[in-house]
XYZ file of N, CA and C in Angstrom:
681
model
N 154.283 41.578 183.633
C 153.917 40.419 184.257
C 155.206 39.481 184.626
N 156.079 39.404 183.577
C 157.228 38.659 183.730
C 158.129 39.381 184.806
N 158.253 40.516 184.945
C 159.157 41.236 185.887
C 158.477 40.968 187.266
N 157.152 41.231 187.346
C 156.533 41.015 188.752
C 156.619 39.541 189.201
N 156.515 38.639 188.408
C 156.648 37.176 188.724
C 158.036 36.973 189.138
N 159.028 37.457 188.503
C 160.365 37.243 188.885
C 160.731 37.866 190.246
N 160.170 39.046 190.507
C 160.389 39.716 191.706
C 159.762 38.973 192.914
N 158.638 38.406 192.766
C 157.923 37.719 193.729
C 158.551 36.376 194.084
N 159.193 35.661 192.953
C 159.730 34.573 193.187
C 161.123 34.810 194.057
N 161.880 35.848 193.590
C 163.132 36.190 194.422
C 162.728 36.600 195.825
N 161.558 37.256 196.062
C 161.235 37.594 197.391
C 160.980 36.208 198.244
N 160.260 35.311 197.559
C 160.099 34.024 198.158
C 161.385 33.333 198.489
N 162.222 33.304 197.565
C 163.629 32.786 197.781
C 164.327 33.390 198.922
N 164.239 34.711 199.036
C 164.994 35.443 200.185
C 164.259 34.987 201.497
N 162.978 34.931 201.572
C 162.325 34.524 202.725
C 162.740 33.134 203.062
N 162.747 32.105 202.158
C 163.309 30.730 202.470
C 164.721 30.741 203.045
N 165.610 31.592 202.317
C 166.975 31.578 202.843
C 167.024 32.110 204.340
N 166.121 33.247 204.592
C 166.184 33.586 205.970
C 165.744 32.637 206.882
N 164.753 31.834 206.494
C 164.061 30.875 207.447
C 165.217 29.710 207.653
N 166.006 29.414 206.744
C 167.180 28.404 206.858
C 168.113 29.005 207.929
N 168.424 30.284 207.792
C 169.411 30.709 208.685
C 168.872 30.934 210.100
N 167.648 31.155 210.344
C 166.993 31.279 211.557
C 166.899 29.871 212.186
N 166.524 28.780 211.247
C 166.585 27.401 211.787
C 167.868 26.899 212.337
N 168.994 27.439 211.594
C 170.332 27.068 212.210
C 170.524 27.676 213.526
N 170.205 28.960 213.678
C 170.359 29.542 214.949
C 169.563 28.825 216.032
N 168.253 28.477 215.766
C 167.534 27.792 216.763
C 168.096 26.478 217.045
N 168.692 25.782 216.060
C 169.304 24.433 216.351
C 170.438 24.517 217.224
N 171.100 25.612 217.252
C 172.484 25.819 218.043
C 172.198 26.577 219.332
N 170.799 26.899 219.558
C 170.499 27.645 220.822
C 170.108 26.678 221.925
N 170.585 26.803 223.137
C 170.230 25.787 224.121
C 168.693 25.670 224.479
N 168.089 26.671 224.247
C 166.520 26.704 224.656
C 165.687 26.774 223.270
N 166.098 27.638 222.305
C 165.360 27.733 221.162
C 165.202 26.400 220.358
N 166.224 25.607 220.495
C 166.137 24.344 219.713
C 164.934 23.495 220.045
N 164.284 23.776 221.091
C 163.093 23.100 221.446
C 161.895 23.662 220.924
N 161.924 24.845 220.291
C 160.726 25.588 219.652
C 160.787 25.397 218.197
N 159.539 25.550 217.632
C 159.344 25.463 216.223
C 159.920 26.694 215.586
N 160.607 26.491 214.473
C 161.150 27.657 213.912
C 160.001 28.404 213.009
N 160.008 29.735 213.214
C 158.897 30.462 212.451
C 159.262 30.696 211.032
N 158.289 30.395 210.161
C 158.442 30.538 208.606
C 157.104 31.070 208.113
N 157.191 32.101 207.391
C 155.974 32.814 206.751
C 156.090 32.568 205.316
N 154.849 32.116 204.686
C 154.737 32.000 203.299
C 153.730 32.850 202.611
N 153.706 32.973 201.308
C 152.707 33.774 200.620
C 152.038 32.868 199.631
N 150.961 32.151 200.225
C 150.262 31.220 199.475
C 149.654 32.007 198.091
N 149.296 33.101 198.233
C 148.769 33.860 196.990
C 149.099 35.346 197.230
N 149.318 35.978 196.069
C 149.631 37.383 196.006
C 148.600 38.082 195.080
N 147.875 39.041 195.570
C 146.887 39.745 194.804
C 147.476 41.052 194.443
N 147.422 41.470 193.137
C 147.965 42.646 192.693
C 146.794 43.413 191.845
N 146.863 44.700 192.009
C 145.982 45.569 191.200
C 146.874 46.573 190.424
N 147.045 46.335 189.195
C 148.053 47.042 188.398
C 147.386 48.010 187.316
N 147.648 49.235 187.475
C 147.209 50.299 186.596
C 147.953 50.093 185.093
N 147.093 50.055 184.111
C 147.630 49.886 182.817
C 147.073 51.051 181.944
N 147.971 51.794 181.435
C 147.481 53.013 180.579
C 147.857 52.645 179.093
N 146.764 52.693 178.418
C 146.839 52.288 176.850
C 146.893 53.595 176.074
N 148.031 53.806 175.478
C 148.195 55.064 174.634
C 147.593 55.066 173.260
N 147.581 53.831 172.714
C 147.058 53.802 171.481
C 146.627 52.242 171.097
N 145.502 52.220 170.318
C 144.978 50.863 169.887
C 145.181 50.802 168.380
N 145.725 49.687 167.910
C 145.874 49.514 166.475
C 144.711 48.466 166.117
N 143.531 49.132 165.825
C 142.315 48.195 165.484
C 141.860 48.697 164.254
N 141.041 47.774 163.492
C 140.318 48.097 162.392
C 138.922 47.601 162.400
N 137.929 48.301 161.928
C 136.605 48.096 162.071
C 135.837 48.025 160.587
N 134.920 47.191 160.571
C 134.119 47.056 159.151
C 132.743 47.703 159.558
N 132.401 48.655 158.837
C 131.062 49.397 158.917
C 130.043 49.037 157.864
N 128.775 49.301 158.368
C 127.748 49.138 157.237
C 126.838 50.153 157.362
N 126.450 50.761 156.211
C 125.457 52.043 156.075
C 124.133 51.470 155.984
N 123.211 51.871 156.848
C 121.658 51.654 156.592
C 120.957 52.725 156.908
N 120.148 53.184 156.007
C 119.366 54.473 156.178
C 118.154 54.028 157.011
N 117.976 54.631 158.196
C 116.744 54.644 159.075
C 116.078 55.958 158.983
N 115.129 56.106 158.128
C 114.490 57.447 157.792
C 114.118 58.210 159.033
N 113.294 57.413 159.984
C 112.963 58.091 161.190
C 113.949 58.591 162.079
N 115.066 57.646 162.283
C 116.038 58.115 163.149
C 116.930 59.264 162.559
N 117.050 59.224 161.253
C 117.815 60.233 160.517
C 117.160 61.640 160.747
N 115.780 61.739 160.546
C 114.881 62.924 160.654
C 115.042 63.461 162.154
N 115.003 62.459 163.036
C 115.100 62.730 164.458
C 116.409 63.469 164.875
N 117.436 62.757 164.375
C 118.687 63.282 164.653
C 119.005 64.543 164.015
N 118.623 64.819 162.891
C 118.816 66.168 162.173
C 118.004 67.229 162.975
N 116.736 66.962 163.313
C 115.964 68.042 163.914
C 116.307 68.427 165.300
N 116.774 67.313 166.045
C 117.245 67.655 167.407
C 118.544 68.581 167.303
N 119.383 68.251 166.381
C 120.648 69.006 166.355
C 120.156 70.529 165.701
N 119.253 70.618 164.806
C 118.806 71.963 164.418
C 118.304 72.746 165.564
N 117.528 72.170 166.494
C 116.998 72.945 167.501
C 118.113 73.319 168.529
N 119.112 72.412 168.707
C 120.268 72.892 169.556
C 120.963 74.042 169.019
N 121.382 73.978 167.583
C 122.149 74.946 167.067
C 121.241 76.279 167.018
N 120.141 76.220 166.664
C 119.309 77.373 166.589
C 119.350 78.119 168.090
N 119.078 77.276 169.111
C 119.128 77.920 170.457
C 120.371 78.539 170.805
N 121.480 77.864 170.559
C 122.798 78.184 170.993
C 123.561 79.355 170.082
N 123.166 79.406 168.888
C 123.789 80.232 168.045
C 122.745 81.403 167.363
N 121.520 81.211 167.915
C 120.538 82.245 167.452
C 120.300 82.286 165.954
N 120.197 81.087 165.432
C 119.876 80.920 164.058
C 118.424 80.533 163.816
N 118.061 80.513 162.478
C 116.546 80.220 162.170
C 116.630 79.030 161.179
N 117.344 77.981 161.247
C 117.317 76.829 160.476
C 115.954 76.074 160.594
N 115.283 75.798 159.525
C 114.031 75.026 159.463
C 114.220 73.621 159.744
N 113.296 73.058 160.604
C 113.500 71.486 160.723
C 113.141 70.809 159.321
N 113.497 69.536 159.196
C 113.126 68.726 158.037
C 111.941 67.841 158.307
N 111.405 67.360 157.250
C 110.403 66.262 157.265
C 110.677 65.138 156.292
N 109.675 64.241 156.090
C 109.895 63.115 155.203
C 109.909 63.507 153.745
N 109.462 64.667 153.448
C 109.496 65.056 152.136
C 110.840 65.142 151.541
N 111.811 65.496 152.397
C 113.327 65.737 151.996
C 113.767 64.394 151.555
N 113.283 63.217 151.997
C 113.845 61.876 151.628
C 113.486 61.495 150.187
N 112.449 62.231 149.702
C 111.979 61.919 148.326
C 112.727 62.690 147.217
N 113.452 63.612 147.559
C 114.242 64.464 146.702
C 115.400 63.741 146.091
N 115.604 63.878 144.774
C 116.601 63.162 143.942
C 117.993 63.388 144.625
N 118.280 64.655 145.015
C 119.596 65.004 145.515
C 119.868 64.225 146.833
N 118.863 63.955 147.628
C 118.975 63.182 148.917
C 119.276 61.770 148.479
N 118.463 61.224 147.637
C 118.463 59.897 147.107
C 119.873 59.496 146.697
N 120.444 60.580 145.912
C 121.786 60.342 145.394
C 122.821 60.097 146.422
N 122.686 60.905 147.453
C 123.701 60.729 148.569
C 123.554 59.346 149.162
N 122.387 58.925 149.510
C 122.069 57.649 150.258
C 122.651 56.569 149.297
N 122.246 56.634 148.030
C 122.612 55.521 146.981
C 124.162 55.344 147.018
N 124.914 56.517 147.059
C 126.419 56.406 146.982
C 127.033 55.872 148.267
N 126.246 56.171 149.392
C 126.704 55.565 150.673
C 126.510 53.964 150.772
N 125.400 53.706 150.165
C 125.090 52.254 150.265
C 125.787 51.427 149.251
N 126.383 51.961 148.281
C 127.083 51.025 147.196
C 128.581 50.990 147.474
N 129.073 51.699 148.523
C 130.517 51.520 148.776
C 130.832 50.176 149.339
N 131.793 49.525 148.857
C 132.130 48.160 149.360
C 133.067 48.362 150.574
N 132.522 48.018 151.796
C 133.082 48.334 153.129
C 134.101 47.130 153.505
N 135.301 47.514 153.761
C 136.337 46.719 154.288
C 136.793 47.175 155.628
N 137.799 46.488 156.122
C 138.285 46.826 157.598
C 139.081 48.176 157.291
N 138.801 49.205 158.095
C 139.376 50.455 158.161
C 139.667 50.908 159.475
N 140.625 51.885 159.548
C 141.025 52.466 160.849
C 139.962 53.139 161.568
N 139.152 53.973 160.880
C 138.078 54.633 161.483
C 137.009 54.915 160.434
N 135.906 55.428 160.856
C 134.731 55.575 159.828
C 135.072 56.547 158.782
N 135.848 57.591 159.107
C 136.157 58.563 158.083
C 136.950 58.070 156.823
N 137.465 56.794 157.121
C 138.199 56.168 155.871
C 137.226 55.663 154.799
N 136.078 55.177 155.442
C 134.991 54.803 154.491
C 134.318 56.060 153.888
N 134.114 57.122 154.621
C 133.533 58.320 154.001
C 134.244 58.866 153.063
N 135.602 58.844 153.173
C 136.442 59.479 152.227
C 136.313 58.932 150.860
N 135.854 57.598 150.797
C 135.726 57.048 149.503
C 134.776 57.594 148.472
N 133.866 58.150 149.146
C 132.678 58.796 148.338
C 132.650 60.294 148.459
N 133.510 60.814 149.135
C 133.618 62.354 149.213
C 132.281 62.833 149.828
N 131.961 62.411 150.952
C 130.627 62.744 151.494
C 130.366 64.228 151.699
N 131.499 64.947 152.141
C 131.343 66.355 152.377
C 130.864 67.140 151.066
N 131.415 66.684 149.888
C 131.116 67.349 148.622
C 129.583 67.110 148.359
N 129.178 65.902 148.576
C 127.855 65.342 148.288
C 126.886 66.104 149.079
N 127.102 66.234 150.352
C 126.191 66.974 151.186
C 126.148 68.529 150.896
N 127.398 69.002 150.628
C 127.356 70.418 150.191
C 126.417 70.755 148.977
N 126.564 69.823 148.002
C 125.895 70.026 146.867
C 124.361 69.844 147.027
N 123.959 68.956 148.011
C 122.689 68.752 148.362
C 122.059 69.911 149.116
N 122.874 70.483 149.966
C 122.426 71.721 150.733
C 122.015 72.880 149.707
N 122.923 73.056 148.887
C 122.835 74.298 147.960
C 121.496 74.213 147.111
N 121.009 73.012 146.978
C 119.804 72.744 146.120
C 118.420 72.794 146.966
N 118.609 72.881 148.187
C 117.441 72.947 149.192
C 117.470 74.279 149.836
N 116.295 74.568 150.488
C 116.228 75.769 151.305
C 115.928 75.446 152.798
N 116.847 75.528 153.577
C 116.740 75.088 154.941
C 116.707 76.341 156.025
N 116.757 77.406 155.454
C 116.890 78.575 156.291
C 115.819 79.643 155.960
N 115.286 80.387 157.138
C 114.291 81.326 156.867
C 114.895 82.714 156.854
N 116.314 82.788 156.764
C 116.960 84.084 156.831
C 117.286 84.462 155.307
N 117.420 85.772 155.162
C 117.574 86.249 153.812
C 118.826 87.188 153.830
N 119.496 87.225 154.943
C 120.713 88.088 155.060
C 121.909 87.313 155.014
N 123.092 87.780 155.605
C 124.241 87.241 155.674
C 124.352 85.994 156.510
N 123.288 85.815 157.516
C 123.309 84.650 158.446
C 123.029 83.492 157.578
N 122.301 83.592 156.408
C 121.812 82.373 155.651
C 123.290 81.496 155.359
N 124.227 82.173 155.133
C 125.577 81.306 154.817
C 125.944 80.573 155.969
N 125.847 81.264 157.221
C 126.269 80.438 158.379
C 125.271 79.288 158.685
N 123.960 79.694 158.338
C 122.988 78.613 158.543
C 123.152 77.455 157.672
N 123.511 77.743 156.298
C 123.694 76.565 155.388
C 125.011 75.759 155.845
N 126.046 76.371 156.276
C 127.221 75.782 156.833
C 126.971 74.840 158.036
N 126.061 75.393 158.936
C 125.565 74.504 159.978
C 124.781 73.387 159.522
N 123.877 73.604 158.585
C 123.146 72.565 158.096
C 123.932 71.464 157.373
N 124.922 71.856 156.685
C 125.970 70.888 156.033
C 126.503 70.048 157.154
N 126.986 70.616 158.286
C 127.586 69.873 159.347
C 126.720 69.048 159.973
N 125.348 69.441 160.163
C 124.279 68.500 160.769
C 124.070 67.327 159.898
N 123.887 67.434 158.636
C 123.524 66.510 157.787
C 124.693 65.474 157.771
N 125.857 65.919 157.625
C 127.053 65.201 157.666
C 127.146 64.223 158.784
N 126.954 64.722 159.961
C 126.896 63.869 161.264
C 125.708 62.911 161.213
N 124.627 63.377 160.742
C 123.409 62.578 160.782
C 123.691 61.314 159.789
N 124.315 61.414 158.611
C 124.664 60.417 157.794
C 125.679 59.436 158.483
N 126.659 59.990 159.172
C 127.549 59.199 159.911
C 126.931 58.337 160.976
N 125.867 58.922 161.604
C 125.195 58.089 162.482
C 124.418 56.894 161.926
N 124.339 56.817 160.683
C 123.717 55.685 160.041
C 124.517 54.450 159.852
N 125.924 54.683 160.237
C 126.748 53.593 160.061
C 126.771 52.717 161.385
N 126.829 51.470 161.242
C 127.084 50.680 162.363
C 128.194 49.653 162.246
N 129.067 49.435 163.264
C 130.084 48.540 163.035
C 129.586 46.937 163.029
N 130.039 46.200 162.064
C 129.572 44.895 161.953
C 130.696 43.941 162.324
N 131.824 44.290 162.324
C 132.980 43.439 162.790
C 134.286 44.294 163.136
N 135.043 43.910 163.911
C 136.274 44.554 164.218
C 137.426 43.554 164.519
N 138.642 43.890 164.453
C 139.755 43.241 164.858
C 140.801 44.161 165.549
N 141.373 43.552 166.478
C 142.464 44.180 167.262
C 143.825 43.688 166.875
N 144.606 44.534 166.308
C 145.894 44.081 165.903
C 146.977 44.365 167.045
N 147.070 45.520 167.574
C 148.135 45.727 168.671
C 147.558 46.778 169.767
N 148.085 46.499 170.864
C 147.772 47.476 171.930
C 149.031 48.141 172.435
N 149.175 49.388 172.540
C 150.471 50.103 172.878
C 150.141 50.716 174.380
N 151.056 50.257 175.149
C 150.919 50.780 176.536
C 151.958 51.838 176.957
N 151.438 52.700 177.731
C 152.178 53.789 178.256
C 152.780 53.460 179.603
N 154.051 53.483 179.817
C 154.728 53.046 181.138
C 154.407 53.960 182.326
N 154.096 55.225 181.946
C 153.813 56.200 182.921
C 152.321 56.090 183.428
N 152.085 55.576 184.572
C 150.721 55.578 185.092
C 150.566 56.353 186.207
N 151.383 57.302 186.457
C 151.208 58.100 187.651
C 150.140 59.085 187.656
N 149.711 59.519 186.447
C 148.634 60.590 186.271
C 147.462 59.879 185.647
N 146.383 59.590 186.363
C 145.187 58.858 185.966
C 144.195 59.751 185.085
N 144.451 61.058 185.095
C 143.569 62.004 184.367
C 144.269 62.353 182.973
N 145.175 61.628 182.380
C 145.725 61.998 181.145
C 144.517 61.921 180.069
N 144.457 63.013 179.349
C 143.451 62.962 178.326
C 143.943 62.061 177.084
N 142.906 61.280 176.522
C 143.363 60.526 175.365
C 143.946 59.152 175.801
N 143.875 58.895 177.094
C 144.495 57.684 177.654
C 143.507 56.775 178.054
N 143.610 55.538 177.897
C 142.629 54.489 178.485
C 143.384 53.894 179.652
N 142.835 54.097 180.844
C 143.362 53.569 182.033
C 142.518 52.253 182.457
N 143.200 51.110 182.509
C 142.686 49.926 182.935
C 143.242 49.462 184.307
N 142.559 48.680 185.076
C 143.188 48.165 186.276
C 143.208 46.472 186.054
N 144.441 46.054 185.981
C 144.583 44.709 185.838
C 144.703 43.943 187.166
N 143.726 43.221 187.662
C 143.639 42.418 188.854
C 144.307 41.061 188.518
N 145.369 40.761 189.349
C 146.139 39.554 189.108
C 146.239 38.830 190.489
N 146.047 37.508 190.439
C 146.291 36.768 191.736
C 147.299 35.679 191.397
N 148.442 35.733 191.998
C 149.464 34.715 191.884
C 149.301 33.697 192.959
N 149.156 32.418 192.594
C 148.959 31.289 193.556
C 150.256 30.626 193.633
N 150.680 30.394 194.909
C 152.000 29.599 195.058
C 151.901 28.229 194.745
N 152.926 27.783 194.020
C 153.065 26.273 193.886
C 154.599 25.994 194.066
N 154.899 24.812 194.596
C 156.318 24.465 194.867
C 156.805 23.411 194.031
N 157.979 23.374 193.638
C 158.692 22.278 192.860
C 159.973 21.944 193.589
N 160.316 20.645 193.339
C 161.610 20.199 193.849
C 162.431 19.493 192.725
N 163.737 19.585 192.683
C 164.333 18.831 191.736
C 165.218 17.747 192.481
N 164.826 16.595 192.045
C 165.335 15.345 192.680
C 166.370 14.631 191.745
N 167.664 14.609 192.187
C 168.583 13.811 191.353
C 168.574 12.310 191.734
N 168.642 11.424 190.809
C 168.445 9.962 191.001
C 169.406 9.347 189.967
N 169.548 7.988 190.185
C 170.305 7.256 189.241
C 169.391 5.993 188.747
N 169.177 5.906 187.428
C 168.262 4.888 187.030
C 168.997 3.331 187.044
N 168.317 2.411 186.606
C 168.854 1.168 186.636
C 170.030 0.860 185.904
N 170.304 1.652 184.917
C 171.501 1.643 184.069
C 172.741 2.416 184.515
N 172.425 3.005 185.689
C 173.593 3.822 186.289
C 173.647 5.305 185.617
N 172.575 5.694 184.956
C 172.610 6.928 184.383
C 171.848 8.006 185.382
N 172.657 9.123 185.584
C 172.024 10.181 186.394
C 170.870 10.869 185.849
N 169.813 10.989 186.537
C 168.518 11.719 185.991
C 168.099 12.734 186.917
N 167.559 13.723 186.378
C 166.824 14.741 187.139
C 165.353 14.759 187.111
N 164.738 14.764 188.234
C 163.307 14.714 188.228
C 162.722 16.038 188.820
N 161.755 16.587 188.203
C 161.086 17.733 188.746
C 159.783 17.313 189.356
N 159.660 17.542 190.632
C 158.451 17.238 191.375
C 157.635 18.417 191.791
N 156.399 18.401 191.308
C 155.510 19.614 191.729
C 154.774 19.256 192.936
N 154.843 20.160 193.868
C 154.262 19.996 195.246
C 152.963 20.859 195.278
């Protein structure tokens, strides 16, 4: 913004200098001296500036709250999708699973973590080793109808499904933005992992004059007059 402002001010200065030169030519011309000297101004300049953000240094505070209905719905939707796409036979879950001690233990550990500002949700999850908790829980339950080698793949899928469903129970309660890092190369708007914003800026012209004067004590003073 500083660079753009400087360039626009210099452009206005050059325009005024050119207007002065033309005015002098008009004054010395036998016919043009009777005409009004043309002068163009830019009362406002509107700019649309692409801004590419390469990285955000932000921290978020999360809160875990178990919504049993939403949890079961998330898990069963994912089970249906995985079964269809990978030809598996994972059984859907019901509310009975919520009563099992292994499940309650996972929820209890998630609820008692003291949440503070973290870079991402995984920083919170790493405090309680959620992956191991879910893995232990899966080994104590029967989520598959298969009895062959596919049961191992189904258990691994179930572990992933439960892990994501627990993550979905987190909600951000507050966030703070520390720094924004910009990428100066904005030529390619399709860069993956980049956030492209458009900054709309309107610069409105204001004029100033510096007036030299002498006060009553004979001191020279400078006055800046805004027009």
